[in-house]
Amino acid sequence: MNKGIFSGCDNNFYICWYQTITKEEIIDICNTYHTDGYIMCEYNNNNIIMHFYNRDSSRAPMCGNGIRCLAYFAYLNGLIKINEYSKVITDAGIIKVKINSTNPFIVEVNLNKPSYNSVDMDCLHEYINKPLYVKDKIIGIGT
């Protein structure tokens, strides 16, 4: 299988093999197929690598529902076997997945330990050490 639309826990993703693609193309594909994200699967030196993009073409480190769908794509392409842990390399680190059943498809995902360090939360860096306002009143300082 070269590409397809996959659904995981009410999120839909366009998944294909790794390729060069523009941000505009990602946005167009997501809009055309009404998907929440665009995922490319790369297989290199026996490693499964997940490249995840939000529907606006912004890059994200990983997506929990997306990695479930990627596991199915990898299974359909013979990269993952049932009842064996496989590693998926993401921008958030190595995530272990294991397919427990194929009918229905059930995949176990080990999402690693979360980080609450604001430096690791790229989307929050602009708020660090700045006042937070609600209706013109300071309610705290972002740390």
mmCIF file of C-alpha atoms in Angstrom:
data_model
loop_
_atom_site.group_PDB
_atom_site.id
_atom_site.type_symbol
_atom_site.label_atom_id
_atom_site.label_comp_id
_atom_site.label_asym_id
_atom_site.label_seq_id
_atom_site.Cartn_x
_atom_site.Cartn_y
_atom_site.Cartn_z
ATOM 1 C CA MET A 1 0.000 0.000 0.000
ATOM 2 C CA ASN A 2 1.433 3.361 -1.027
ATOM 3 C CA LYS A 3 -1.070 5.756 0.545
ATOM 4 C CA GLY A 4 -4.485 5.984 2.120
ATOM 5 C CA ILE A 5 -6.849 7.643 4.557
ATOM 6 C CA PHE A 6 -6.766 6.144 8.045
ATOM 7 C CA SER A 7 -8.997 6.842 11.037
ATOM 8 C CA GLY A 8 -7.993 6.525 14.690
ATOM 9 C CA CYS A 9 -10.277 7.565 17.546
ATOM 10 C CA ASP A 10 -12.234 10.004 15.351
ATOM 11 C CA ASN A 11 -9.128 11.582 13.804
ATOM 12 C CA ASN A 12 -8.448 11.074 10.110
ATOM 13 C CA PHE A 13 -4.996 11.077 8.553
ATOM 14 C CA TYR A 14 -3.578 10.923 5.061
ATOM 15 C CA ILE A 15 -0.633 8.498 5.223
ATOM 16 C CA CYS A 16 1.927 7.827 2.524
ATOM 17 C CA TRP A 17 5.575 6.912 2.093
ATOM 18 C CA TYR A 18 8.173 9.603 2.745
ATOM 19 C CA GLN A 19 8.562 12.040 -0.129
ATOM 20 C CA THR A 20 9.454 15.645 -0.858
ATOM 21 C CA ILE A 21 6.316 17.758 -0.561
ATOM 22 C CA THR A 22 5.505 21.433 -0.136
ATOM 23 C CA LYS A 23 3.461 22.958 2.679
ATOM 24 C CA GLU A 24 0.872 24.022 0.120
ATOM 25 C CA GLU A 25 0.502 20.419 -1.078
ATOM 26 C CA ILE A 26 0.014 19.178 2.501
ATOM 27 C CA ILE A 27 -2.713 21.771 3.077
ATOM 28 C CA ASP A 28 -4.372 20.895 -0.237
ATOM 29 C CA ILE A 29 -4.367 17.139 0.480
ATOM 30 C CA CYS A 30 -5.724 17.627 4.014
ATOM 31 C CA ASN A 31 -8.474 19.910 2.703
ATOM 32 C CA THR A 32 -9.321 17.584 -0.195
ATOM 33 C CA TYR A 33 -9.634 14.487 2.000
ATOM 34 C CA HIS A 34 -10.877 16.320 5.139
ATOM 35 C CA THR A 35 -8.060 14.922 7.264
ATOM 36 C CA ASP A 36 -6.719 16.179 10.582
ATOM 37 C CA GLY A 37 -3.139 15.560 9.578
ATOM 38 C CA TYR A 38 -0.626 14.348 7.038
ATOM 39 C CA ILE A 39 1.763 11.532 7.968
ATOM 40 C CA MET A 40 4.712 10.233 6.011
ATOM 41 C CA CYS A 41 6.224 6.848 6.817
ATOM 42 C CA GLU A 42 9.918 6.417 6.211
ATOM 43 C CA TYR A 43 11.614 3.025 6.464
ATOM 44 C CA ASN A 44 15.382 3.270 6.704
ATOM 45 C CA ASN A 45 17.886 0.750 8.123
ATOM 46 C CA ASN A 46 15.038 -1.292 9.685
ATOM 47 C CA ASN A 47 13.696 1.832 11.390
ATOM 48 C CA ILE A 48 10.148 3.116 11.018
ATOM 49 C CA ILE A 49 10.203 6.912 11.056
ATOM 50 C CA MET A 50 7.066 9.039 11.496
ATOM 51 C CA HIS A 51 6.885 12.501 9.936
ATOM 52 C CA PHE A 52 3.743 14.220 11.229
ATOM 53 C CA TYR A 53 2.169 17.433 9.953
ATOM 54 C CA ASN A 54 -0.983 19.157 11.177
ATOM 55 C CA ARG A 55 -3.595 20.035 8.569
ATOM 56 C CA ASP A 56 -2.147 23.577 8.353
ATOM 57 C CA SER A 57 1.223 21.993 7.362
ATOM 58 C CA SER A 58 2.910 22.858 10.654
ATOM 59 C CA ARG A 59 5.207 20.131 11.920
ATOM 60 C CA ALA A 60 4.346 18.396 15.205
ATOM 61 C CA PRO A 61 6.624 16.091 17.202
ATOM 62 C CA MET A 62 4.091 13.261 17.311
ATOM 63 C CA CYS A 63 0.370 12.493 17.418
ATOM 64 C CA GLY A 64 -1.088 9.703 19.562
ATOM 65 C CA ASN A 65 -3.979 8.875 17.243
ATOM 66 C CA GLY A 66 -1.739 9.358 14.233
ATOM 67 C CA ILE A 67 0.814 6.823 15.441
ATOM 68 C CA ARG A 68 -1.983 4.257 15.837
ATOM 69 C CA CYS A 69 -2.850 4.772 12.176
ATOM 70 C CA LEU A 70 0.810 4.701 11.165
ATOM 71 C CA ALA A 71 1.132 1.338 12.948
ATOM 72 C CA TYR A 72 -1.684 -0.029 10.776
ATOM 73 C CA PHE A 73 -0.060 1.374 7.617
ATOM 74 C CA ALA A 74 3.246 -0.231 8.654
ATOM 75 C CA TYR A 75 1.466 -3.526 9.396
ATOM 76 C CA LEU A 76 -0.223 -3.537 5.971
ATOM 77 C CA ASN A 77 3.208 -3.017 4.408
ATOM 78 C CA GLY A 78 4.842 -5.848 6.368
ATOM 79 C CA LEU A 79 6.966 -3.623 8.629
ATOM 80 C CA ILE A 80 5.255 -4.601 11.904
ATOM 81 C CA LYS A 81 4.234 -8.054 13.079
ATOM 82 C CA ILE A 82 1.411 -8.988 15.456
ATOM 83 C CA ASN A 83 2.298 -9.328 19.164
ATOM 84 C CA GLU A 84 5.812 -7.900 18.775
ATOM 85 C CA TYR A 85 6.983 -4.507 19.975
ATOM 86 C CA SER A 86 8.233 -2.264 17.201
ATOM 87 C CA LYS A 87 9.963 1.085 17.567
ATOM 88 C CA VAL A 88 8.769 4.152 15.714
ATOM 89 C CA ILE A 89 11.143 7.105 15.576
ATOM 90 C CA THR A 90 9.301 10.413 16.009
ATOM 91 C CA ASP A 91 10.369 13.984 16.689
ATOM 92 C CA ALA A 92 9.203 13.303 20.279
ATOM 93 C CA GLY A 93 11.571 10.344 20.617
ATOM 94 C CA ILE A 94 11.233 6.614 20.116
ATOM 95 C CA ILE A 95 7.697 5.304 20.655
ATOM 96 C CA LYS A 96 7.036 1.576 21.070
ATOM 97 C CA VAL A 97 3.954 0.088 19.402
ATOM 98 C CA LYS A 98 2.524 -3.419 19.530
ATOM 99 C CA ILE A 99 -0.377 -4.777 17.501
ATOM 100 C CA ASN A 100 -2.527 -6.907 19.798
ATOM 101 C CA SER A 101 -5.267 -7.785 17.296
ATOM 102 C CA THR A 102 -6.065 -7.250 13.627
ATOM 103 C CA ASN A 103 -9.832 -7.866 13.739
ATOM 104 C CA PRO A 104 -10.670 -5.500 15.285
ATOM 105 C CA PHE A 105 -7.390 -3.663 14.884
ATOM 106 C CA ILE A 106 -5.998 -2.923 18.354
ATOM 107 C CA VAL A 107 -2.589 -1.360 18.823
ATOM 108 C CA GLU A 108 -0.813 -0.672 22.094
ATOM 109 C CA VAL A 109 1.226 2.544 22.145
ATOM 110 C CA ASN A 110 3.813 3.359 24.822
ATOM 111 C CA LEU A 111 3.780 7.164 24.853
ATOM 112 C CA ASN A 112 6.850 7.622 27.073
ATOM 113 C CA LYS A 113 6.966 9.894 30.086
ATOM 114 C CA PRO A 114 5.513 13.371 29.464
ATOM 115 C CA SER A 115 7.614 16.477 29.943
ATOM 116 C CA TYR A 116 6.179 19.466 31.778
ATOM 117 C CA ASN A 117 9.236 21.595 31.114
ATOM 118 C CA SER A 118 8.123 24.739 29.295
ATOM 119 C CA VAL A 119 11.243 24.620 27.121
ATOM 120 C CA ASP A 120 10.005 21.294 25.699
ATOM 121 C CA MET A 121 6.598 22.827 24.900
ATOM 122 C CA ASP A 122 7.581 24.694 21.776
ATOM 123 C CA CYS A 123 4.181 26.345 21.430
ATOM 124 C CA LEU A 124 4.525 28.049 24.833
ATOM 125 C CA HIS A 125 8.015 29.545 24.546
ATOM 126 C CA GLU A 126 6.693 33.014 23.720
ATOM 127 C CA TYR A 127 4.851 33.181 27.078
ATOM 128 C CA ILE A 128 7.739 32.292 29.385
ATOM 129 C CA ASN A 129 8.410 35.009 31.991
ATOM 130 C CA LYS A 130 5.707 37.312 30.627
ATOM 131 C CA PRO A 131 2.540 38.494 32.386
ATOM 132 C CA LEU A 132 -0.697 36.654 31.666
ATOM 133 C CA TYR A 133 -3.768 38.890 31.382
ATOM 134 C CA VAL A 134 -7.489 38.199 31.714
ATOM 135 C CA LYS A 135 -9.715 41.235 31.128
ATOM 136 C CA ASP A 136 -6.781 43.635 31.624
ATOM 137 C CA LYS A 137 -5.761 42.095 34.964
ATOM 138 C CA ILE A 138 -2.496 40.250 35.479
ATOM 139 C CA ILE A 139 -3.265 36.744 36.746
ATOM 140 C CA GLY A 140 0.295 35.419 36.802
ATOM 141 C CA ILE A 141 3.651 35.239 35.188
ATOM 142 C CA GLY A 142 4.225 32.389 32.720
ATOM 143 C CA THR A 143 7.059 30.161 33.919
#
